[in-house]
Short mmCIF file of C-alpha atoms in Angstrom, two decimals:
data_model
loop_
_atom_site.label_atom_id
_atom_site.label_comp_id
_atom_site.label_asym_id
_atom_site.label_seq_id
_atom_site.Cartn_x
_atom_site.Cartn_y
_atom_site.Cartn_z
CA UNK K 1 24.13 -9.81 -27.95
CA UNK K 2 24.25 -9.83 -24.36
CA UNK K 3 20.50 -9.79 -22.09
CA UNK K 4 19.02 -6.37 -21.40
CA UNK K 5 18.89 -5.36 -17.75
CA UNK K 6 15.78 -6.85 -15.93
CA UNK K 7 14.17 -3.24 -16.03
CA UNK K 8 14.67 -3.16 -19.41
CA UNK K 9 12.55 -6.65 -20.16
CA UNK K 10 10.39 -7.08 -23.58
CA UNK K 11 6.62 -6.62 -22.65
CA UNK K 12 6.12 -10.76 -23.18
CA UNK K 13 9.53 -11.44 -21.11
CA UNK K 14 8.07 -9.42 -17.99
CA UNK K 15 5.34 -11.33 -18.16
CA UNK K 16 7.07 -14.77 -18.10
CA UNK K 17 9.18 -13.69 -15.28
CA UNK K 18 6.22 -13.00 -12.97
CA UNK K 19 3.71 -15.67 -14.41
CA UNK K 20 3.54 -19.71 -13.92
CA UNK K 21 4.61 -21.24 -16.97
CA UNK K 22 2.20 -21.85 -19.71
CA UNK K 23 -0.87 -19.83 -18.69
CA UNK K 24 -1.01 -16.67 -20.16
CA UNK K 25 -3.83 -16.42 -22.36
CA UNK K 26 -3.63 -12.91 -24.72
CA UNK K 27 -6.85 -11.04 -24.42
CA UNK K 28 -7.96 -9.99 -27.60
CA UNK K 29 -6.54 -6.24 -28.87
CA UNK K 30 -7.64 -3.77 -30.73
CA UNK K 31 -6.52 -3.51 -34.19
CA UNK K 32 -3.28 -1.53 -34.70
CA UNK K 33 -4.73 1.36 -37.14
CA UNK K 34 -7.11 3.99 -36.81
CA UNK K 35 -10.65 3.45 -37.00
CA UNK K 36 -11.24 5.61 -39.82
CA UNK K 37 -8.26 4.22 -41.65
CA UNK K 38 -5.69 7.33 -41.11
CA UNK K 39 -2.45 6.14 -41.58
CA UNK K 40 -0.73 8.74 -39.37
CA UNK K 41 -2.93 8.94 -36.53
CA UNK K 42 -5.77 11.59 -34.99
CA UNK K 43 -3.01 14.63 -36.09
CA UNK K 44 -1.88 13.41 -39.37
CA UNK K 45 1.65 13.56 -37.79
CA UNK K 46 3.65 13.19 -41.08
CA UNK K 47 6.20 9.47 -40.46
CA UNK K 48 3.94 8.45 -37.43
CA UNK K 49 2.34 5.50 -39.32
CA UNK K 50 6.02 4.40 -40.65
CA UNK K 51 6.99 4.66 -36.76
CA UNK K 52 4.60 2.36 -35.73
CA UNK K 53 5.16 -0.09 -38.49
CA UNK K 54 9.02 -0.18 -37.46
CA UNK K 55 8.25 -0.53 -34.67
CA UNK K 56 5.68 -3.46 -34.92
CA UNK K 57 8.84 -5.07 -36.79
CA UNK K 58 11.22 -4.84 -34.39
CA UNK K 59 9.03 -6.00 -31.54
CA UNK K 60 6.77 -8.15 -32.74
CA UNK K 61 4.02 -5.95 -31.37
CA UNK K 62 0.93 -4.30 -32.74
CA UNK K 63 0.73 -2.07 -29.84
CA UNK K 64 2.56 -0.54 -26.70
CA UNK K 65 0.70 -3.01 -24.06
CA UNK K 66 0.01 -6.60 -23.65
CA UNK K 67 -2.82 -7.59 -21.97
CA UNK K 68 -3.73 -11.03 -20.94
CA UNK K 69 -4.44 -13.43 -18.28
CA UNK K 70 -1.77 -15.63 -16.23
CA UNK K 71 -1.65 -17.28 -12.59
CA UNK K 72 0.73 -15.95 -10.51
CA UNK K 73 1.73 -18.61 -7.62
CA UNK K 74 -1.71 -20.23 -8.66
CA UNK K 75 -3.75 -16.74 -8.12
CA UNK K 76 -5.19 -15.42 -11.33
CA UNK K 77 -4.86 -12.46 -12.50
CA UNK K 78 -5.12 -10.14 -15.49
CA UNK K 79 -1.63 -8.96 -16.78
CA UNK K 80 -1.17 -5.28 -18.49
CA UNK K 81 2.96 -5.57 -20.07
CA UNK K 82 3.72 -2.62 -21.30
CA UNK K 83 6.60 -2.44 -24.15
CA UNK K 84 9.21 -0.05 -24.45
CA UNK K 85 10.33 -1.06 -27.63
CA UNK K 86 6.88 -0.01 -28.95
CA UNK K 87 7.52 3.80 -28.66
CA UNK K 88 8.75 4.07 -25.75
CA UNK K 89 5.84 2.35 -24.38
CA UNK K 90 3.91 5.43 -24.60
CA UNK K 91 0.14 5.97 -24.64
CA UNK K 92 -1.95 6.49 -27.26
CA UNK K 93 -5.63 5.70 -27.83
CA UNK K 94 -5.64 1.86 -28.78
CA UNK K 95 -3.68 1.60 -25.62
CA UNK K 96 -6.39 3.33 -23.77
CA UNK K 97 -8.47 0.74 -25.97
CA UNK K 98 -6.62 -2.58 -24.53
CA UNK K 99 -6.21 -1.26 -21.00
CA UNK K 100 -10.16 -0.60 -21.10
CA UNK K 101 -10.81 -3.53 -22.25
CA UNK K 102 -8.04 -5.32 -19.56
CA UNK K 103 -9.95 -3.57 -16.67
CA UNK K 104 -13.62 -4.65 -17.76
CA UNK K 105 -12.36 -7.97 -18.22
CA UNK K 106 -10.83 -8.11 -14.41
CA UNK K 107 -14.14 -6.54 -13.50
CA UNK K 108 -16.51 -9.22 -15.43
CA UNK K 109 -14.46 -12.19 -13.82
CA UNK K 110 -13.73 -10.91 -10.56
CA UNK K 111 -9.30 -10.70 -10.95
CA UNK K 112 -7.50 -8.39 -9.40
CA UNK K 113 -4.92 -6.71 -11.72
CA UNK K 114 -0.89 -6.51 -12.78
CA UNK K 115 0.51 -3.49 -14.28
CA UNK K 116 4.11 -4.36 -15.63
CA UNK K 117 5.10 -0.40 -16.45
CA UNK K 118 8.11 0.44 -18.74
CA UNK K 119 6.86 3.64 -20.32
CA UNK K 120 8.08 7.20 -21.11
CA UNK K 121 4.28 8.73 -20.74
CA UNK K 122 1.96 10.03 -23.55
CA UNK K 123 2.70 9.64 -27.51
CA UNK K 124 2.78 13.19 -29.00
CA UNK K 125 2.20 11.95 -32.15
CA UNK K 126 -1.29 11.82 -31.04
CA UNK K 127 -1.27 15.36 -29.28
CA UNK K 128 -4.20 15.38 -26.68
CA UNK K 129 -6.31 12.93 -28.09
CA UNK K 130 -3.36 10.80 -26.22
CA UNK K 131 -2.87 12.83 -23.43
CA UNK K 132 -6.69 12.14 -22.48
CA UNK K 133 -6.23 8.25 -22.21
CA UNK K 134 -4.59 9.20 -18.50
CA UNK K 135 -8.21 9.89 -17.90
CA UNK K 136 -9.58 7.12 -19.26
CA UNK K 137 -6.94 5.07 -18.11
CA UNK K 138 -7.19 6.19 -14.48
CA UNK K 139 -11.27 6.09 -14.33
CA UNK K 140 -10.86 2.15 -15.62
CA UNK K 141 -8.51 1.93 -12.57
CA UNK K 142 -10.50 3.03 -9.85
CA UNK K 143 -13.61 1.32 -11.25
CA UNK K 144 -11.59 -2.16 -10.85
CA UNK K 145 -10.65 -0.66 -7.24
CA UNK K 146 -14.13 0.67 -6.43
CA UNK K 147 -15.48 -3.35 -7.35
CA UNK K 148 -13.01 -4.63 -4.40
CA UNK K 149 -9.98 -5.81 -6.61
CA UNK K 150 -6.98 -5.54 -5.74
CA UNK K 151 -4.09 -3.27 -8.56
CA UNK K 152 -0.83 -3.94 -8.03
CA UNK K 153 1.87 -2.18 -10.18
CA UNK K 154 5.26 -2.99 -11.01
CA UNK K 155 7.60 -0.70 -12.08
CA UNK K 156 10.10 -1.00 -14.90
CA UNK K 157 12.64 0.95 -16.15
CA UNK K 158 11.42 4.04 -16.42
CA UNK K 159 8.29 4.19 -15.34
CA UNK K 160 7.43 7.79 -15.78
CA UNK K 161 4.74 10.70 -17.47
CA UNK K 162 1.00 9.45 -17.50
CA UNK K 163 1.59 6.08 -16.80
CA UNK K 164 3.37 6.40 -13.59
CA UNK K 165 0.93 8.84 -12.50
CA UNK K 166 -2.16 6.52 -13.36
CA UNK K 167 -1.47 2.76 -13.23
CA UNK K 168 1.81 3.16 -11.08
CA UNK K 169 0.97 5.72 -8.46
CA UNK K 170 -2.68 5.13 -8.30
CA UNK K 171 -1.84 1.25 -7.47
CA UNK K 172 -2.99 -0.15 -4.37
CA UNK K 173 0.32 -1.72 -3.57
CA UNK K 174 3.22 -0.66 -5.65
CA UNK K 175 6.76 -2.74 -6.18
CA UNK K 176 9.87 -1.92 -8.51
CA UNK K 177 12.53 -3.53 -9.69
CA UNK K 178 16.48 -1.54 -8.92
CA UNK K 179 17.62 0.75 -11.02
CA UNK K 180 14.37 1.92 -12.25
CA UNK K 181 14.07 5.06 -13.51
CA UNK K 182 10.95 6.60 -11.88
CA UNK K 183 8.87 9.90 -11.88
CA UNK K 184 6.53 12.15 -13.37
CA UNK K 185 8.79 13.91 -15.69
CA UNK K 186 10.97 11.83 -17.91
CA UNK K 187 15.37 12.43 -18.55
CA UNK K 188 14.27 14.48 -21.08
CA UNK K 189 11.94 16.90 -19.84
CA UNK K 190 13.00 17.45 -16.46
CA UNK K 191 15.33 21.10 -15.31
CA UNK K 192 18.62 20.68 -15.75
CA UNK K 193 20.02 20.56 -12.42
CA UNK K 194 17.64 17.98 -11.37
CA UNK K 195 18.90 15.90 -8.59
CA UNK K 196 18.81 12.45 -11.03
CA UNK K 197 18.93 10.37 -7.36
CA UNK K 198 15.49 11.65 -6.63
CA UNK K 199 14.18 10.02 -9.70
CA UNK K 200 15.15 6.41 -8.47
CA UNK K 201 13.62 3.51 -7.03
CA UNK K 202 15.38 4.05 -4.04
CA UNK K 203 14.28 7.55 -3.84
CA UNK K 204 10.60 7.03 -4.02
CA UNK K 205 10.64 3.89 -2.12
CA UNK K 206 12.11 6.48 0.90
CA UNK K 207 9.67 8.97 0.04
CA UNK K 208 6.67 6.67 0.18
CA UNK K 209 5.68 6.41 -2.44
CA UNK K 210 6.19 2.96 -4.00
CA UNK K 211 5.99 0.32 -1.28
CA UNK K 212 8.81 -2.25 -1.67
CA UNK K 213 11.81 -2.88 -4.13
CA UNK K 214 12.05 -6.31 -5.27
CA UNK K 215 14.90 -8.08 -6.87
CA UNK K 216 14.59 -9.65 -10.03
CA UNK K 217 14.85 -13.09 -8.85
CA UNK K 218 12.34 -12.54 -6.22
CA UNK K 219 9.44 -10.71 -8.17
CA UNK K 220 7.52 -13.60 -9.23
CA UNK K 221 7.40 -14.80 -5.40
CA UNK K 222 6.85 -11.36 -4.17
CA UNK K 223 3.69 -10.69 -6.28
CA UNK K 224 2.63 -14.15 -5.29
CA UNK K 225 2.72 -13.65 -2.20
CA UNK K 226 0.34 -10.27 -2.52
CA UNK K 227 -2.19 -11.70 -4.73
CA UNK K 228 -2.92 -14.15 -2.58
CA UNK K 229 -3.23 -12.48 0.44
CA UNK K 230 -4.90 -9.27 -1.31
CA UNK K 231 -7.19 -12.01 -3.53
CA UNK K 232 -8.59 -14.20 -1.35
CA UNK K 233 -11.62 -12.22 0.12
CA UNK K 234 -12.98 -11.42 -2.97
CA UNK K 235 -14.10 -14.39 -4.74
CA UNK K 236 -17.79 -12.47 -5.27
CA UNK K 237 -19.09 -9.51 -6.32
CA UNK K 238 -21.14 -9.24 -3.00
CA UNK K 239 -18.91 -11.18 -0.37
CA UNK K 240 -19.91 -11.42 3.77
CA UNK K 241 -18.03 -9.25 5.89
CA UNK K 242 -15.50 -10.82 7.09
CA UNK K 243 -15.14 -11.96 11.10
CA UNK K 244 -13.50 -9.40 13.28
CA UNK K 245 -9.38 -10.24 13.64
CA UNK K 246 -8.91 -11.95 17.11
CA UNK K 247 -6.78 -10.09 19.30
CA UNK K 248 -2.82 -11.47 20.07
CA UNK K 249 -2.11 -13.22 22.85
CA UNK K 250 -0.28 -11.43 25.46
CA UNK K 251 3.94 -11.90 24.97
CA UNK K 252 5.14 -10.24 28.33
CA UNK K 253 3.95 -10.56 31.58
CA UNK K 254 0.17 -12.27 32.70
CA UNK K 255 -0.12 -10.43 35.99
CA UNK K 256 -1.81 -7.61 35.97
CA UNK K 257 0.17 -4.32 37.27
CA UNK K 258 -0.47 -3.43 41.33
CA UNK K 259 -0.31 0.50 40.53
CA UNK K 260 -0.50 2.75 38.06
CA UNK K 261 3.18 3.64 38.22
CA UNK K 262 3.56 0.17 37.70
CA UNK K 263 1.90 0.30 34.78
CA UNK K 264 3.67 3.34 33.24
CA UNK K 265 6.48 1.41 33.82
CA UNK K 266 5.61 -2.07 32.52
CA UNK K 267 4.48 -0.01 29.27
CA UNK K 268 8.21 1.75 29.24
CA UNK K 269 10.59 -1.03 29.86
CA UNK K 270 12.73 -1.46 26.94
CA UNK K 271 12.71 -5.15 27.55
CA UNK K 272 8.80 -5.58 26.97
CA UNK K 273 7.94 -7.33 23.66
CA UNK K 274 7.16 -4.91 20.88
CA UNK K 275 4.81 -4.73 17.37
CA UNK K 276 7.32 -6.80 15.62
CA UNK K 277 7.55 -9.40 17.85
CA UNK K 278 3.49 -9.58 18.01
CA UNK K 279 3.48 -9.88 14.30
CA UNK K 280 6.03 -12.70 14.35
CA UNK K 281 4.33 -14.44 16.29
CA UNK K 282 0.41 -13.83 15.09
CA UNK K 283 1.39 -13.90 10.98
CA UNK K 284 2.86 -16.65 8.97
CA UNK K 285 3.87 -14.63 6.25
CA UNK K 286 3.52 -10.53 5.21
CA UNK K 287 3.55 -7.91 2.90
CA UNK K 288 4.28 -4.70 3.33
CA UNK K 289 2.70 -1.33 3.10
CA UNK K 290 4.53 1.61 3.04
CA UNK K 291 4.66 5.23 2.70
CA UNK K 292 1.49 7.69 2.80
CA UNK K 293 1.80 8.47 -1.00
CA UNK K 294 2.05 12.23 0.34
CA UNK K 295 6.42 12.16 0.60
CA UNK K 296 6.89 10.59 3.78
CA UNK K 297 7.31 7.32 5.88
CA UNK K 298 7.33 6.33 9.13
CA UNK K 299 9.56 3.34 10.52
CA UNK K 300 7.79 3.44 13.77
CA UNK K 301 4.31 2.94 12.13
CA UNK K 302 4.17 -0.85 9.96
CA UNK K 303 1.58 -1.39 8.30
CA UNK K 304 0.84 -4.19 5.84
CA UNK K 305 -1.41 -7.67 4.70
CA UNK K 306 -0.26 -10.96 6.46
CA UNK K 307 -1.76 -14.68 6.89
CA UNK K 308 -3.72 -15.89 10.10
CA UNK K 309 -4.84 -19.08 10.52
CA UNK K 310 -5.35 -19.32 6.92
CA UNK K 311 -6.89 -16.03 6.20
CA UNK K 312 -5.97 -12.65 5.73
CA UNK K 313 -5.73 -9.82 7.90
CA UNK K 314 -4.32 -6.35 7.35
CA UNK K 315 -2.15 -4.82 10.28
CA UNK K 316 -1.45 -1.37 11.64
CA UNK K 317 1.15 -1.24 14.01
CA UNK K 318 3.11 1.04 15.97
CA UNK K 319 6.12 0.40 17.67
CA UNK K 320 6.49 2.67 20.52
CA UNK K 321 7.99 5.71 19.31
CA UNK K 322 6.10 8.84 18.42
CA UNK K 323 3.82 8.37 15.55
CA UNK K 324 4.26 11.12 12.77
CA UNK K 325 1.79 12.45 10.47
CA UNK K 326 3.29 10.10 7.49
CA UNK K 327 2.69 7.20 9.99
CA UNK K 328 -0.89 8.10 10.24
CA UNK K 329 -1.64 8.70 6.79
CA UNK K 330 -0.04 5.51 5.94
CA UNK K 331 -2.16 3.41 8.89
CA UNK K 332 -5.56 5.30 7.78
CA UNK K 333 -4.09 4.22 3.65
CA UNK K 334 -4.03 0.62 5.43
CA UNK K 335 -7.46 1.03 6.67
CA UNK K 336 -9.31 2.12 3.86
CA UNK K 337 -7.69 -0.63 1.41
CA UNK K 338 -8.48 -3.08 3.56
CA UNK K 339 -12.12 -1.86 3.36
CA UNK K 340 -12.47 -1.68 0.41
CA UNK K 341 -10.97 -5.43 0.09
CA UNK K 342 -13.15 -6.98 2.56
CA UNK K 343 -10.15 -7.46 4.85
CA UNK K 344 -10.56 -7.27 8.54
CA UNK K 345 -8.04 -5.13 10.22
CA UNK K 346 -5.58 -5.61 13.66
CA UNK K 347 -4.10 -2.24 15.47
CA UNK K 348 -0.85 -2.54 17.78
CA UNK K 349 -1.60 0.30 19.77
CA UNK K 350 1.96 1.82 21.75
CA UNK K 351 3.23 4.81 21.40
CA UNK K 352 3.76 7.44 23.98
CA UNK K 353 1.57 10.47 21.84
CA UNK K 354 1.99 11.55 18.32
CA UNK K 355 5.16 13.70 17.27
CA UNK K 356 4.41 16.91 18.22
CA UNK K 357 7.24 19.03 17.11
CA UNK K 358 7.17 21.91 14.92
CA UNK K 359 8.19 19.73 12.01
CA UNK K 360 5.24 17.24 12.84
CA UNK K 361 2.90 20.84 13.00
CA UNK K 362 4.15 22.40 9.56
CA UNK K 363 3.64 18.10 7.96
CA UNK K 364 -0.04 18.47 9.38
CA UNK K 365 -0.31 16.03 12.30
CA UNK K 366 -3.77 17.52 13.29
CA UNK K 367 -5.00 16.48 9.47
CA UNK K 368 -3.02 13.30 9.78
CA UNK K 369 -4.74 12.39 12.95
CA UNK K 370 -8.16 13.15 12.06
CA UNK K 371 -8.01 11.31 8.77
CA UNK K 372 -6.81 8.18 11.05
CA UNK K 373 -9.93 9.07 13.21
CA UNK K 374 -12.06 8.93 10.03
CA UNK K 375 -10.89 6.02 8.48
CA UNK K 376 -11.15 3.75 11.56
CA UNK K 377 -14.89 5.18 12.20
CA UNK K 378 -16.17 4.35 8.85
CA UNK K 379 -14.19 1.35 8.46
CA UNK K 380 -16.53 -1.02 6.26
CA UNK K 381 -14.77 -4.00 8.04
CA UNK K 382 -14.36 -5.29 11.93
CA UNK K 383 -10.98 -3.14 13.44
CA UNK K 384 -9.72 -5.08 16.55
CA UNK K 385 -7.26 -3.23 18.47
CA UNK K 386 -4.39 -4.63 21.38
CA UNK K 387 -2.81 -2.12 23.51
CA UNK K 388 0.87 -3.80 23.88
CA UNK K 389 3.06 -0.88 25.72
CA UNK K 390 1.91 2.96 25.88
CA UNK K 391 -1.30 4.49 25.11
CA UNK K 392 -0.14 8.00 24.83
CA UNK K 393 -3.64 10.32 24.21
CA UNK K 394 -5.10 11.03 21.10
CA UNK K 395 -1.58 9.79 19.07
CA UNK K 396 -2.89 6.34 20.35
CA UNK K 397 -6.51 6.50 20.47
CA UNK K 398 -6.51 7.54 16.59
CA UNK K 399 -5.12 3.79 16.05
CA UNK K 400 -7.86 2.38 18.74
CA UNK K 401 -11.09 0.33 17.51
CA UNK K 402 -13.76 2.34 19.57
CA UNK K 403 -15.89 -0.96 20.07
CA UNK K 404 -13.21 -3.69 20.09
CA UNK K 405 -10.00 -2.96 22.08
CA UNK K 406 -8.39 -4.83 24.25
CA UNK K 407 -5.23 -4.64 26.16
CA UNK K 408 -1.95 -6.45 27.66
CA UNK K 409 -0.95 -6.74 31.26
CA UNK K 410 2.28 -4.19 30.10
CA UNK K 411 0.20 -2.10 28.93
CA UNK K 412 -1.24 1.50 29.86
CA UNK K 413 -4.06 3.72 28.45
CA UNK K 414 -4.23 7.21 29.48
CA UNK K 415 -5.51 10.59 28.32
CA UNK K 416 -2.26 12.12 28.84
CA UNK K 417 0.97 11.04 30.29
CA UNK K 418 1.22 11.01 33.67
CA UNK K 419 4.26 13.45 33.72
CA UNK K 420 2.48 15.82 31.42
CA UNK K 421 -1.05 15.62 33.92
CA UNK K 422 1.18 16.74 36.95
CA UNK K 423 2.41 19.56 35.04
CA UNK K 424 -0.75 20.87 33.68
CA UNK K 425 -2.24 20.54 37.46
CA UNK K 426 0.81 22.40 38.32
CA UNK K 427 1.82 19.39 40.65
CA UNK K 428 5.10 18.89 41.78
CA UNK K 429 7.47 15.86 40.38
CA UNK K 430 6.55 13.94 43.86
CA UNK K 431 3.04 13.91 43.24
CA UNK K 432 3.03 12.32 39.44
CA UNK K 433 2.70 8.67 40.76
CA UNK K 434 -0.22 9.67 42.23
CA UNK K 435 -1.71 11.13 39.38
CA UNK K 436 -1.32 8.12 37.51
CA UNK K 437 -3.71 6.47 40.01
CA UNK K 438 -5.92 8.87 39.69
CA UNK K 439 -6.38 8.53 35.72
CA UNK K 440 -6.93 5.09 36.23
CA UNK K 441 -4.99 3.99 33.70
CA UNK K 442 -3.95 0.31 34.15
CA UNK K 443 -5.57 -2.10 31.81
CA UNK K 444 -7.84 -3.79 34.47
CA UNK K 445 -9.31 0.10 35.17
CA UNK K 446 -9.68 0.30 31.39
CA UNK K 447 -11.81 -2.83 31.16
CA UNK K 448 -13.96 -1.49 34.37
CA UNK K 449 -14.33 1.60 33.02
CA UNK K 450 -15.69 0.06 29.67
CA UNK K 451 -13.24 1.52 27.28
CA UNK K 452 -11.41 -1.89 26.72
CA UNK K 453 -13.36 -5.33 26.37
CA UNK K 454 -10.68 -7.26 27.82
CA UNK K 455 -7.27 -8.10 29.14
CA UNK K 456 -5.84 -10.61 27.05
CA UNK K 457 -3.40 -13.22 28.34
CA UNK K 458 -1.76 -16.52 27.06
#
């Protein structure tokens, strides 16, 4: 009989591929019949109690989930498996009951949580008193979230209904595996010319909303690698905020720019080092974040967890293009996890403004920005901020620390481009390097002025 596809893994073998050997520990279930004894469930669904004893037989289950604890690259965590095999992994209420009872236990002993999801949504059989568990399911979600642990899902093939829509989507960081079979409506249910590409992996990876897909082979490292980073603040129910990120050190040039042409054009030369090359060199290892969870990305907007000097800090960055409102919304999604994780946060401020094309208008930039705005403001944790290339208006000042930004000798900081000053003065084309002195816009002027706290060197 030859191995099902990796999407297609038993509850218990999903769990083994993700978990050090040897330390899952079952948490204790709820019994696999009705509390009043009814045989065929809440609706008296004529064959459902014969269902679920087939299927108990032919996986070895007593229920759709398995829920335990395991380490995962020595972080430990509490595991929710679901099973296909059980019903199509559906939900019905002693799932609700075990993923309850999952969720208080990652709450009572401070673990962040796992969701390994293979399932087809709600159990009919079960009618409403089913469908409700989303609610249930999704409240026990955002009370683990709202106590500072960290959810990460992983999703199986499929991954759709109720389940993707709770545990899946609602995830703080979401991975799948290729091939999955993901969405809200299932093969079955969905119109018949349905594009079946947009129900992929793939798809909702480029639609942003899952945040990475993860070979097989690699999963086990790859959710390693997140626990710890997302993990390691939270050790207490009450932890000290964290110290403030410390800014980069400078990659490009150390002397500080004559003019403010000079400036503008430190800031614009393709040769100056860019956000990846500052997070290369300030992180030993990252994770991703993308997508805004609202149908878009943004490649010139990363965003993600990494390790510095032994701790963790989250990271905005952008990468000197214009930002869009998907880049935004991911950044302020950034911003508010790391909040609520107790994770300080770095900005890579350069872009020259924020997209301002019709597109950008009908995608709501102004929203976009202004939820940025918000989310930096309230920001529970220290935000430091490095200017490393163009600080184009608001587009950059939504991704700006208001109490703790620095800046690079290539960089600039301006409330509008110089160009776009000249032409709102209605100044000729000779007369826009003088404009940029006037703004006052290299990064020495923006430490005099006391918008930045420094100029940061080697």
């Amino acid at each position: 009989m030859p191995e099902p596809l990796p999407g297609r893994w038993t509850a218990r073998a999903a769990v083994a591929a993700v978990t050090d050997p040897d330390t899952f520990e079952e948490l204790p279930g709820a019994e696999a019949k009705f509390d009043d004894g009814r045989r065929d469930g809440p609706l008296a669904w004529q064959g459902y109690g014969d269902a679920r004893a087939r299927a108990g037989e032919r996986t070895g289950e007593r229920e759709s989930v398995v829920c335990g604890t395991a380490a995962v690259g020595g972080t430990r965590a509490v595991i929710v498996s679901f099973e296909f095999g059980f019903l199509g992994g559906s939900l019905g209420e002693r799932t609700g009951d075990r993923i309850e009872a999952a969720h208080r236990h990652a709450r009572e002993h401070r673990l962040p949580v796992v969701s390994l999801i293979a399932t087809g949504g709600s159990r009919m059989q079960e009618g409403m008193r089913a469908l409700v568990q989303l609610q249930r399911v999704a409240r026990q979600s955002e009370l683990t979230g709202a106590a500072g642990l960290a959810r990460i899902a992983v999703l199986r093939d499929p991954a759709t209904g109720g389940g993707w829509a709770t545990l899946g989507a609602g995830a703080d960081l979401t991975l799948a595996l290729p091939g999955s079979q993901i969405g809200f409506a299932g093969s079955r249910v969905r119109p018949a010319d349905a594009d079946p590409a947009a129900y992929t992996a793939q798809a909702q990876l480029a639609a942003g909303a899952i945040d990475e897909v993860v070979r097989p082979a690699e999963l086990r490292a790859a959710l390693a690698l997140r626990l710890r980073l997302l993990s390691a603040p939270n050790t207490s129910a009450a932890p000290a905020p964290p110290a403030p990120a410390e800014p980069p050190a400078a990659l490009g040039r150390t002397d500080l720019p004559a003019t403010g042409w000079e400036a503008v054009s430190r800031a614009r030369d393709p040769e100056r080092p860019r956000a990846t090359a500052y997070l290369d060199a300030y992180f030993t290892d990252r994770a991703p974040l993308r997508g805004d969870r609202c149908g878009g990305t943004d490649p010139g907007m990363l965003c993600g967890f990494g390790t510095h000097e032994g701790r963790t800090i989250a990271y905005a960055a952008q990468c000197g293009t214009a930002t869009t409102p998907a880049g935004y919304r991911t950044a302020a999604r950034l911003v508010r996890l790391a909040g609520r994780l107790g994770i300080p946060v770095l900005t890579l401020v350069d872009t020259p403004g924020a997209a301002n094309g019709a597109e950008a208008e009908r995608a709501g930039a102004g929203a976009a920005i202004a939820d940025l705005f918000a989310a930096v403001a309230c920001s529970p944790v220290p935000v430091t901020s490095l200017v490393i290339g163009e600080g184009g208006s608001g587009g950059a000042l939504a991704l700006a620390a208001p109490d703790n930004l620095w800046a690079t000798p290539d960089s600039y900081f301006s409330v509008i481009a110089p160009e776009h000053a000249a032409a709102i003065l209605k100044r000729g084309h000779e007369e826009i390097r003088s404009t940029a002195e006037q703004l006052r816009l290299r990064p020495q002027d923006l430490v005099e002025l006391g918008v930045a706290r420094g100029v940061v060197t080697r």
